[in-house]
Structures are given as C-alpha cells and as structure tokens.
Amino acid sequence: MLLSITKTSLLLAVACSSFAVAEEIITSDSYFYGDSPPVYPSPRGSGAGDWASAYVKAKAFVAKLSDDEKVNLTAGVTSTTACSGTIQGIPRLGFPGLCLNDAGNGLRGTNYVNSWASGVHVGATWNRDLTKKRGEYMGNEFRTKGVHVMLGPSVGPLGRVAEGGRNWEAFSVDPYLTGALIYETIEGVQSQGVATSIKHFIANEQETDRHPGTNDEGQYAEAVSSNIDDKTMHELYLWPFQDAVHAGTPSIMCSYNRVNNSYACQNSKLLNGLLKTELGFQGYVVSDWGAQHSGIASANAGLDLVMPSSDFWGHNLTNAITNGTMEASRLNDMVTRIIASWYYLGQESGFPGLGSGMPINVSQPHQAVVATRPAAKSTLLQAAVEGHVLVKNIRNTLPLKSPRLLSVFGYDAYAPSKLQLSQGFGFLEIKSPEAYMNGTQYTGGGSGGNSPAYIDAPIDALQRQAYEDGTTLQWDFSSQDPAVDYTSDACLVFVNAYATEGFDRQGLSDPYSDALITNVANKCKSTIVVIHNAGIRLVDKWIDHSNITAVIYAHLPGQDTGRAVVDILYGRSNPSGRLPYTVAKKESDYGGLLQPTVGGNDKFKLFPQSDFSEGVYIDYRAFDKAGIEPLYAFGFGLSYTTFDYSNLKVSKHNSRYSAYPPKASIIPGGNPRLFDSLVTIKATIKNSGRVEGQEVPQLYVSIPHGPKRQLRGFDKVSIKPGKSATVSFTLTRRDFSTWDANAQDWLLQKGQYNIYVGRNSRDLPLSTVLTI
Ligand SMILES: *[C@@H]1O[C@H](CO)[C@@H](O)[C@H](O)[C@H]1NC(C)=O
Ligand SMILES: *[C@@H]1O[C@H](CO)[C@@H](O)[C@H](O)[C@H]1NC(C)=O
Ligand SMILES: *[C@@H]1O[C@H](CO)[C@@H](O)[C@H](O)[C@H]1NC(C)=O
Ligand SMILES: *[C@@H]1O[C@H](CO)[C@@H](O)[C@H](O)[C@H]1NC(C)=O
Ligand SMILES: *[C@@H]1O[C@H](CO)[C@@H](O)[C@H](O)[C@H]1NC(C)=O
Ligand SMILES: *[C@@H]1O[C@H](CO)[C@@H](O)[C@H](O)[C@H]1NC(C)=O
Ligand SMILES: CC(=O)N[C@H]1CO[C@H](CO)[C@@H](O)[C@@H]1O
C-alpha cells in the first residue's frame, strides 16, 4: 500500500504540472488519476473475529449457487413490499431474500411504528445505556415488520459544515462521542437480529453537489470531491466507522460524493484499503441509492451490493469473469459477504417474512403492529427528554411552578397534519424562512425521517398540565407579532430550524422566527424560547434581551416531543442534555466551515473540489485553535442543580508502552491492540444543589502536536442532592494515538498529555499531566 501511494503521488505531481500551466478548464477525469491511491485486489472476507461460523455457513451456501443466482444477489429488485431495497430470494436454498429499509432513527414510510428521537437528539443525551436501549426497541420494530437491514444509523456527515443538511441524522460533530453512541446503537439494534447499515462512507459532508448532473450553466458536472489527507481521515472521519465495524455492523453504505476525485462507491483506497484491509470489515458494502457510477471498476474497487438496482452489473459481471476483467473470486466474495451477514445475525431462522409488515398499499391487511408497546414507552420518552439542552435560565424561570397564566406562541407548538407527514417530513426545500412553519418539528426531512404513531405536540402536553395545575392558557400560533396578556406569568415561544437530506441549510437562524421571539419578549417579562433545531441554531439576535429568561435547544425528540418538553419545563425531569456541537456567537465564527463548497472555480467547475485543508480542526477543535470564544461550548448544558468536581486520579496500567500497537491478527475494527486500555482516570462529582440530577462529566486530552483538547471520555451519572459519585474513564491506546501516515499506523508519542475533566469543553476544573 505504501509503495502505491508513493508511486501515484509522483504520477499526480507530473499530471498536475503539465496541465496546470495552461490554467484551462479541466474537462477530463484523467486529470485526477492517481489522486486516490489504487488498492487491489479486493480483500476476501476471511471470517475474522466472531465471523468464523457465519463464513463457514455462507461458503457452503455459495458453493451451491449458479452464476445467475450469484449475480442476482448483488443488486436490488422491485418488490411487492414497501422495503426501500429488496434482494430477491432463492427459494430452492431456503433464502428468503433481504429487506432493507430507512432509516437509522426509526422506520420510515410505514405505519403502526414509533417516531424515535433523531441522531442529534441522541447525541445530546450523552447517554450510552439509553442509546443502547433505544437501539433495542427500534431494532425490534424493524424485525417485527420483516426488515432485515436498517439503513442507518448515520455517522457521516459528521458535521464539518455548520449548515450541512444531514448533520442532524448523526449524533455529534465529535468522532469520539459519535463512535461511542454508534457502538451502543449497533449492539442494541443487532441484539434483535436486525443488521445495521452504517452510512455514508465517507466524507459526505455536504448535500450541495452530492450528485453529478447539470450545473447552472447547463454543463455536466461530477459530484463534489472531498479531498482529505490520510491523517485527517483516520483521526476524524473514519474514527466512528472504525467503532461501527468493531461493534459488528455487517453493512456499510458508500456515499454519493467523490473522495480525492474518485466516487466513494468505486474508490479502492476507501473500500479495499481502509475498510476491508485496515479495519478488517467482514460484511458487505452497499451503494447509497443511485450512487453506483461504473460497472466492473466498482466491483473490483470493493462494492458488493447495488441499490435499488444496478444499471451496470447484471450479466456484465459474468461476462467480465469470462473475458478476464474480473476474478471469479470477486463475485464469490461479494455474495459470501452478503450471505455471511444474514447468518451472522441469525436471520436464517425465525425471522418474519420479507417486508411482511410493510405492504406497498398501506390499506392492505397484515400490518405488523408495533406502536406503542408498553415496554418501549419509557425508553421512547426518556430519549426524548434527555436530548433537551437548557442553555439559559435566569431569575429562577424554570422549572415552572403552577403558573396562573401561561401564554404560548409560535408555529412549532402544535401538531402538523399527520396524513401529510405520515412518512415523516419530506424533502422540503425550505429557504426563507428556514423553518418548518406548519407544526412542530419532531424529526428532520428526507430519508432519515421517521413515522410517528401519534404526535404529542407541546401545546397538547401543556393543556394536560394546565388541567392539573388550574392554569389558564392563552395561545396564538399564527401571528408573528402576537398580542400578549400583560398578566402572563411566562410566555413560551416555540420555533424550529428545519433541515433535510438533499439541501444544505440557508443559514443558522431565520429572520421570521427571530422577529417572532423578539416581538414576544418586548411584551412579556419572562419569555421562554424552545427551539426544535435540526442542527446548530444561533441566537445572537435576541439572547441578551432582558426579558428572555430561559432557552432550550429541544432538537428532534420524536413523537413524545410535548410530553418530554413539559416534563423539563415543570421540573419532573431535570435537564441533562449537553450540546453535541458548538454554538457560536455569530455565523462568521465558523469561518470556511459555515457553508458547503459551492460549484468550482472556473478551472474545476466541472469537477467541484472541497478541500478539507483545515484537517481535524472542525467545530470546537477549530474554535480552540483560533482562540474564538463560543457562546455555548461543545458539551455545555444547564441543570436545575449544580455539580462540583474534585479528586482527579490517574493510573497507568503499565509503566512503558510501545510506540506502535503490537502486531496482531486484524479483527473487525482493525488491530485489536488499539483497543487495549492504557490508563484509568477517576474523579469525584458532588451534587451541590437542592434537587437530584444527572451530570455528564467529560474528559478531554491534549495529545502532543494535536488539537488543544479532544474528547476522550464521558459518563452520565444520577446524583442525589448532597451526595457524590465517583466516575471512572478507561482510555485505550487509540485514544492517545495519532495517525502516522508514513508508518501507516497509529503512533503513541512519548511526551506529556494534559488531561482535563469537567462540565464541558471550556469548563474543566480538574486537570493533570500524564507522561507517556
Ligand atoms: C487522498 O489524498 C491524500 C494525499 O493528498 C492521501 O493522504 C489520502 O490517503 C488519499 N485518500 C484517499 C481515500 O484516496
Ligand atoms: C434472476 O433474477 C431475475 C429477475 O428477478 C429472474 O427472472 C431470474 O429467474 C433470476 N435467476 C435465477 C437463476 O434465479
Ligand atoms: C452491461 O453494461 C452496459 C454498459 O455499462 C449496460 O448498458 C448494460 O445495461 C449492462 N447490462 C446489464 C445486464 O446490466
Ligand atoms: C469484459 O466485459 C465487461 C462486462 O461486459 C466489459 O465492461 C469489458 O469492457 C469487457 N472487457 C474486454 C476486454 O472485453
Ligand atoms: C389499496 O388497497 C385498498 C383496499 O384493498 C384499495 O381500495 C385501493 O385501491 C388500493 N390502492 C392502491 C393504490 O392500490
Ligand atoms: C419586558 O417586558 C415588559 C412587559 O412585561 C415590557 O414593559 C418591557 O418593555 C420589556 N422589556 C424590553 C427590554 O423589551
Ligand atoms: C405544505 C404546507 O402546508 N405548507 C405551508 C406551510 O406554511 C407556509 C407558511 O405559512 C405556507 O406558505 C405553506 O403553504
């Protein structure tokens, strides 16, 4: 691999200089040949790790297949179910086929299912156990409906671009937090015998120009290329995928964009190199819907399955074997990986019929009903509750205590029309205002949305609370400048910030909602703002208004949105969410990472280039580097109580460590020695306030020659007032290492590592120095 990089970068240098002289518009892809190092042949799945018995069974199965049957397994077909993708069955061998369906935050496009809290909301919970439980219940819904493969969860986009349209589908802009939560989700979902398909591999960091097509000038342009160096790839974007492979995902979905000018679904460095060699991935690579752009080249580069169907493969695969452009072993490997995944999850026995709960016509009988089983209820609600992040609370505004008069405003307070949204929010290009104006936003738009059994809107839950407390409610959901009863004890304003697949956002705030909030605050001395935000939402236009006394980022809670927010507002639940991203004081603080790369300059207008030249410095890593004070730091969130930190203790497990991980057989996830624990760190947290609450102690490390600090540990603990808890963080070799591109390995540098423990990335009362 090392050899090929050297050779191709030399080639690249030659190619660039000969063309660069003329500075003319690049019209041929050949200009970019060599940008992405070739890695061939495609590694065969070996049954490594806990895949051995699945591979034994799969090999025996594949040995019985005809060539036509093999070819049929490599692409989807249209079916009589509503599955987003279907592999047809082979009845003579008892293989029923596979149903793949959207998406990572719950089932989409069917009924009798639940709308779960979305990725960013789960990221804001910082709760591993809750994330795993959510996975179990979601996985069970997929199983009940006859869905073998959940198309998700997403860990990419990670959130490089603040306005990214799909950031909300994944957990956090931080790879460690995202990696930890994807791990738990996979364990939860797969405990139900349902496979996860982790998307989008990789560097799918913007929606703009995600597909090739006709540009504004009527010319055909390729999809955007994310140009990423090897170190950034490993330390940032690949990190959570590594955790996903380690957790045993049997499926990875390759993305629409190009990476180093080679389409992600035919990029041999990504698929053969990083994924199947370095990470030892034993499952199959499935194309995002319509992401295949070449025939045999994509097969040789490591693509195994094409969805929803293939315009390129079919009998061309067997032709290519006959004429020598593809090895027969490649086709066998593609099919073995798919069938091994079916065995790996134990789907060969007792699994409901393929898509049986999801007929195309929802009026047909035999719907598998899963909503809302009593066992799932508390997890559904708790996940909704814990993703709320309280960022401002002055003059004891919250929790509310039986107000006499409460006034409620904003287009986001009531339930949207459910028929219209029975499949979740669609791909709505909402430009200005950049808000969904027709009801409360409980999930984002596009294929990552989900389908609610019901929608318990904020106003519905407030009405129930008013009944209990004898409160009088006033409301006006349509005016931008509503009349306010001056006797109101408090005013609640509900707004949202919409985002969807297919489009990047138009900004991080919108004038309509900002004016609405300000208008209410001008007339109401205690104004509480609740924002259902599918991504970062700035509050600079009004946060210092003296009448705005409380602000909650309510993210995307799913169908229990109203119940959850009212539990928080009235103190039945103590807020414990923490921001999984940084909220800046102003848009320009995000610098070049505010907006997506749009088009190309003249030279590259047919090949839009997005250079990830900032390296690993995105979000808080970038703010720390540039010395920019955020409004709300990564990891920030208030509680109704306070927590004190003390007693930091660090213990190394050994006195000396090798620079590189000891050699070992690769298992899914890579070299297993990367996950050796090196250090345990403990701290004591005391609840110094008057009510019980959950704290999220966070551990950051400054790795020599790296970002100022990086998240490398977190926990969530419930502590009664006056009581203390000891939290313990175990850090692995990977947690302290940097990617050494020359050695092509993780390097543990000798030197001093600052360790910080505290409440968020900018409030770290405990620190010490660890010498390695
Ligand atoms: C992209 O190119 C950079 C060098 O410019 C290299 O470090 C990296 O490994 C390449 N990655 C891929 C996936 O081609
Ligand atoms: C392959 O798929 C096609 C289309 O569904 C079907 O007509 C054909 O019978 C299949 N071939 C085999 C050998 O199963
Ligand atoms: C084979 O490839 C050609 C050219 O890419 C394509 O037009 C054709 O549809 C393919 N055949 C099948 C059976 O997919
Ligand atoms: C071999 O077959 C494949 C698939 O039909 C085709 O794309 C390729 O051009 C053929 N190559 C040669 C050398 O015939
Ligand atoms: C769906 O099924 C219902 C009940 O069988 C039938 O009345 C309706 O026409 C069907 N709709 C479609 C689009 O097939
Ligand atoms: C705050 O609200 C009161 C009404 O309760 C209003 O009189 C006052 O002008 C408001 N303050 C500001 C700064 O708008
Ligand atoms: C789909 C839909 O009902 N859209 C409406 C949402 O609200 C805006 C603003 O009130 C209307 O213009 C849309 O027609």
PDB file of N, CA, C and O in Angstrom, residues 55-87:
ATOM      1  N   TYR A  55     -19.146 -17.458   8.199  1.00  0.00           N
ATOM      2  CA  TYR A  55     -18.433 -17.684   6.937  1.00  0.00           C
ATOM      3  C   TYR A  55     -18.454 -19.148   6.528  1.00  0.00           C
ATOM      4  O   TYR A  55     -18.567 -19.460   5.337  1.00  0.00           O
ATOM      5  N   VAL A  56     -18.352 -20.048   7.490  1.00  0.00           N
ATOM      6  CA  VAL A  56     -18.424 -21.482   7.147  1.00  0.00           C
ATOM      7  C   VAL A  56     -19.773 -21.771   6.478  1.00  0.00           C
ATOM      8  O   VAL A  56     -19.851 -22.384   5.413  1.00  0.00           O
ATOM      9  N   LYS A  57     -20.841 -21.257   7.089  1.00  0.00           N
ATOM     10  CA  LYS A  57     -22.181 -21.496   6.534  1.00  0.00           C
ATOM     11  C   LYS A  57     -22.341 -20.797   5.182  1.00  0.00           C
ATOM     12  O   LYS A  57     -22.905 -21.361   4.242  1.00  0.00           O
ATOM     13  N   ALA A  58     -21.852 -19.567   5.098  1.00  0.00           N
ATOM     14  CA  ALA A  58     -22.014 -18.805   3.854  1.00  0.00           C
ATOM     15  C   ALA A  58     -21.253 -19.478   2.713  1.00  0.00           C
ATOM     16  O   ALA A  58     -21.751 -19.554   1.582  1.00  0.00           O
ATOM     17  N   LYS A  59     -20.064 -19.976   2.990  1.00  0.00           N
ATOM     18  CA  LYS A  59     -19.282 -20.618   1.920  1.00  0.00           C
ATOM     19  C   LYS A  59     -19.983 -21.872   1.413  1.00  0.00           C
ATOM     20  O   LYS A  59     -20.022 -22.120   0.200  1.00  0.00           O
ATOM     21  N   ALA A  60     -20.546 -22.626   2.335  1.00  0.00           N
ATOM     22  CA  ALA A  60     -21.283 -23.831   1.929  1.00  0.00           C
ATOM     23  C   ALA A  60     -22.491 -23.439   1.081  1.00  0.00           C
ATOM     24  O   ALA A  60     -22.819 -24.093   0.087  1.00  0.00           O
ATOM     25  N   PHE A  61     -23.138 -22.357   1.446  1.00  0.00           N
ATOM     26  CA  PHE A  61     -24.312 -21.863   0.723  1.00  0.00           C
ATOM     27  C   PHE A  61     -23.903 -21.404  -0.683  1.00  0.00           C
ATOM     28  O   PHE A  61     -24.509 -21.787  -1.692  1.00  0.00           O
ATOM     29  N   VAL A  62     -22.869 -20.608  -0.747  1.00  0.00           N
ATOM     30  CA  VAL A  62     -22.455 -20.027  -2.025  1.00  0.00           C
ATOM     31  C   VAL A  62     -21.970 -21.116  -2.992  1.00  0.00           C
ATOM     32  O   VAL A  62     -22.153 -21.003  -4.213  1.00  0.00           O
ATOM     33  N   ALA A  63     -21.407 -22.187  -2.442  1.00  0.00           N
ATOM     34  CA  ALA A  63     -20.935 -23.293  -3.287  1.00  0.00           C
ATOM     35  C   ALA A  63     -22.078 -23.915  -4.077  1.00  0.00           C
ATOM     36  O   ALA A  63     -21.862 -24.529  -5.129  1.00  0.00           O
ATOM     37  N   LYS A  64     -23.299 -23.747  -3.598  1.00  0.00           N
ATOM     38  CA  LYS A  64     -24.447 -24.361  -4.285  1.00  0.00           C
ATOM     39  C   LYS A  64     -25.078 -23.428  -5.310  1.00  0.00           C
ATOM     40  O   LYS A  64     -26.041 -23.808  -5.983  1.00  0.00           O
ATOM     41  N   LEU A  65     -24.589 -22.191  -5.411  1.00  0.00           N
ATOM     42  CA  LEU A  65     -25.251 -21.212  -6.275  1.00  0.00           C
ATOM     43  C   LEU A  65     -24.783 -21.310  -7.731  1.00  0.00           C
ATOM     44  O   LEU A  65     -23.596 -21.549  -7.997  1.00  0.00           O
ATOM     45  N   SER A  66     -25.711 -21.076  -8.634  1.00  0.00           N
ATOM     46  CA  SER A  66     -25.341 -20.908 -10.047  1.00  0.00           C
ATOM     47  C   SER A  66     -24.820 -19.478 -10.230  1.00  0.00           C
ATOM     48  O   SER A  66     -25.049 -18.605  -9.373  1.00  0.00           O
ATOM     49  N   ASP A  67     -24.150 -19.234 -11.341  1.00  0.00           N
ATOM     50  CA  ASP A  67     -23.665 -17.881 -11.615  1.00  0.00           C
ATOM     51  C   ASP A  67     -24.813 -16.876 -11.639  1.00  0.00           C
ATOM     52  O   ASP A  67     -24.689 -15.763 -11.128  1.00  0.00           O
ATOM     53  N   ASP A  68     -25.936 -17.278 -12.261  1.00  0.00           N
ATOM     54  CA  ASP A  68     -27.069 -16.357 -12.333  1.00  0.00           C
ATOM     55  C   ASP A  68     -27.594 -16.009 -10.946  1.00  0.00           C
ATOM     56  O   ASP A  68     -27.967 -14.865 -10.676  1.00  0.00           O
ATOM     57  N   GLU A  69     -27.630 -17.005 -10.113  1.00  0.00           N
ATOM     58  CA  GLU A  69     -28.103 -16.741  -8.746  1.00  0.00           C
ATOM     59  C   GLU A  69     -27.144 -15.796  -8.017  1.00  0.00           C
ATOM     60  O   GLU A  69     -27.574 -14.910  -7.272  1.00  0.00           O
ATOM     61  N   LYS A  70     -25.871 -16.008  -8.224  1.00  0.00           N
ATOM     62  CA  LYS A  70     -24.889 -15.104  -7.590  1.00  0.00           C
ATOM     63  C   LYS A  70     -25.103 -13.671  -8.071  1.00  0.00           C
ATOM     64  O   LYS A  70     -25.169 -12.730  -7.270  1.00  0.00           O
ATOM     65  N   VAL A  71     -25.210 -13.541  -9.373  1.00  0.00           N
ATOM     66  CA  VAL A  71     -25.406 -12.195  -9.940  1.00  0.00           C
ATOM     67  C   VAL A  71     -26.668 -11.551  -9.360  1.00  0.00           C
ATOM     68  O   VAL A  71     -26.669 -10.371  -9.003  1.00  0.00           O
ATOM     69  N   ASN A  72     -27.708 -12.334  -9.217  1.00  0.00           N
ATOM     70  CA  ASN A  72     -28.959 -11.783  -8.695  1.00  0.00           C
ATOM     71  C   ASN A  72     -28.829 -11.283  -7.260  1.00  0.00           C
ATOM     72  O   ASN A  72     -29.594 -10.416  -6.832  1.00  0.00           O
ATOM     73  N   LEU A  73     -27.873 -11.829  -6.510  1.00  0.00           N
ATOM     74  CA  LEU A  73     -27.711 -11.393  -5.115  1.00  0.00           C
ATOM     75  C   LEU A  73     -27.000 -10.044  -5.000  1.00  0.00           C
ATOM     76  O   LEU A  73     -26.995  -9.440  -3.926  1.00  0.00           O
ATOM     77  N   THR A  74     -26.385  -9.593  -6.097  1.00  0.00           N
ATOM     78  CA  THR A  74     -25.549  -8.399  -5.988  1.00  0.00           C
ATOM     79  C   THR A  74     -26.284  -7.088  -6.251  1.00  0.00           C
ATOM     80  O   THR A  74     -25.660  -6.028  -6.230  1.00  0.00           O
ATOM     81  N   ALA A  75     -27.571  -7.169  -6.526  1.00  0.00           N
ATOM     82  CA  ALA A  75     -28.319  -5.929  -6.778  1.00  0.00           C
ATOM     83  C   ALA A  75     -29.771  -6.098  -6.368  1.00  0.00           C
ATOM     84  O   ALA A  75     -30.296  -7.211  -6.327  1.00  0.00           O
ATOM     85  N   GLY A  76     -30.418  -4.981  -6.083  1.00  0.00           N
ATOM     86  CA  GLY A  76     -31.807  -4.999  -5.665  1.00  0.00           C
ATOM     87  C   GLY A  76     -32.770  -5.160  -6.832  1.00  0.00           C
ATOM     88  O   GLY A  76     -32.397  -4.993  -7.999  1.00  0.00           O
ATOM     89  N   VAL A  77     -33.997  -5.505  -6.487  1.00  0.00           N
ATOM     90  CA  VAL A  77     -35.074  -5.627  -7.476  1.00  0.00           C
ATOM     91  C   VAL A  77     -36.306  -4.909  -6.935  1.00  0.00           C
ATOM     92  O   VAL A  77     -36.397  -4.649  -5.733  1.00  0.00           O
ATOM     93  N   THR A  78     -37.262  -4.596  -7.811  1.00  0.00           N
ATOM     94  CA  THR A  78     -38.524  -4.052  -7.314  1.00  0.00           C
ATOM     95  C   THR A  78     -39.318  -5.200  -6.707  1.00  0.00           C
ATOM     96  O   THR A  78     -39.223  -6.335  -7.172  1.00  0.00           O
ATOM     97  N   SER A  79     -40.057  -4.897  -5.653  1.00  0.00           N
ATOM     98  CA  SER A  79     -40.790  -5.970  -4.996  1.00  0.00           C
ATOM     99  C   SER A  79     -42.184  -5.513  -4.643  1.00  0.00           C
ATOM    100  O   SER A  79     -42.548  -4.358  -4.855  1.00  0.00           O
ATOM    101  N   THR A  80     -42.949  -6.429  -4.092  1.00  0.00           N
ATOM    102  CA  THR A  80     -44.330  -6.110  -3.718  1.00  0.00           C
ATOM    103  C   THR A  80     -44.410  -5.550  -2.307  1.00  0.00           C
ATOM    104  O   THR A  80     -45.487  -5.364  -1.777  1.00  0.00           O
ATOM    105  N   THR A  81     -43.266  -5.308  -1.707  1.00  0.00           N
ATOM    106  CA  THR A  81     -43.278  -4.696  -0.377  1.00  0.00           C
ATOM    107  C   THR A  81     -42.846  -3.240  -0.504  1.00  0.00           C
ATOM    108  O   THR A  81     -42.383  -2.808  -1.553  1.00  0.00           O
ATOM    109  N   ALA A  82     -42.968  -2.530   0.601  1.00  0.00           N
ATOM    110  CA  ALA A  82     -42.541  -1.129   0.612  1.00  0.00           C
ATOM    111  C   ALA A  82     -41.088  -0.987   1.043  1.00  0.00           C
ATOM    112  O   ALA A  82     -40.632   0.115   1.319  1.00  0.00           O
ATOM    113  N   CYS A  83     -40.340  -2.098   1.106  1.00  0.00           N
ATOM    114  CA  CYS A  83     -38.936  -2.022   1.520  1.00  0.00           C
ATOM    115  C   CYS A  83     -38.198  -1.035   0.607  1.00  0.00           C
ATOM    116  O   CYS A  83     -38.395  -1.050  -0.604  1.00  0.00           O
ATOM    117  N   SER A  84     -37.315  -0.233   1.197  1.00  0.00           N
ATOM    118  CA  SER A  84     -36.550   0.720   0.385  1.00  0.00           C
ATOM    119  C   SER A  84     -35.664  -0.014  -0.602  1.00  0.00           C
ATOM    120  O   SER A  84     -35.341   0.509  -1.668  1.00  0.00           O
ATOM    121  N   GLY A  85     -35.230  -1.207  -0.233  1.00  0.00           N
ATOM    122  CA  GLY A  85     -34.419  -2.025  -1.127  1.00  0.00           C
ATOM    123  C   GLY A  85     -34.703  -3.495  -0.861  1.00  0.00           C
ATOM    124  O   GLY A  85     -34.958  -3.877   0.282  1.00  0.00           O
ATOM    125  N   THR A  86     -34.704  -4.292  -1.924  1.00  0.00           N
ATOM    126  CA  THR A  86     -35.013  -5.711  -1.761  1.00  0.00           C
ATOM    127  C   THR A  86     -34.020  -6.566  -2.538  1.00  0.00           C
ATOM    128  O   THR A  86     -33.773  -6.316  -3.724  1.00  0.00           O
ATOM    129  N   ILE A  87     -33.446  -7.565  -1.880  1.00  0.00           N
ATOM    130  CA  ILE A  87     -32.694  -8.607  -2.583  1.00  0.00           C
ATOM    131  C   ILE A  87     -33.651  -9.788  -2.728  1.00  0.00           C
ATOM    132  O   ILE A  87     -34.278 -10.201  -1.748  1.00  0.00           O
TER     133      ILE A  87
END
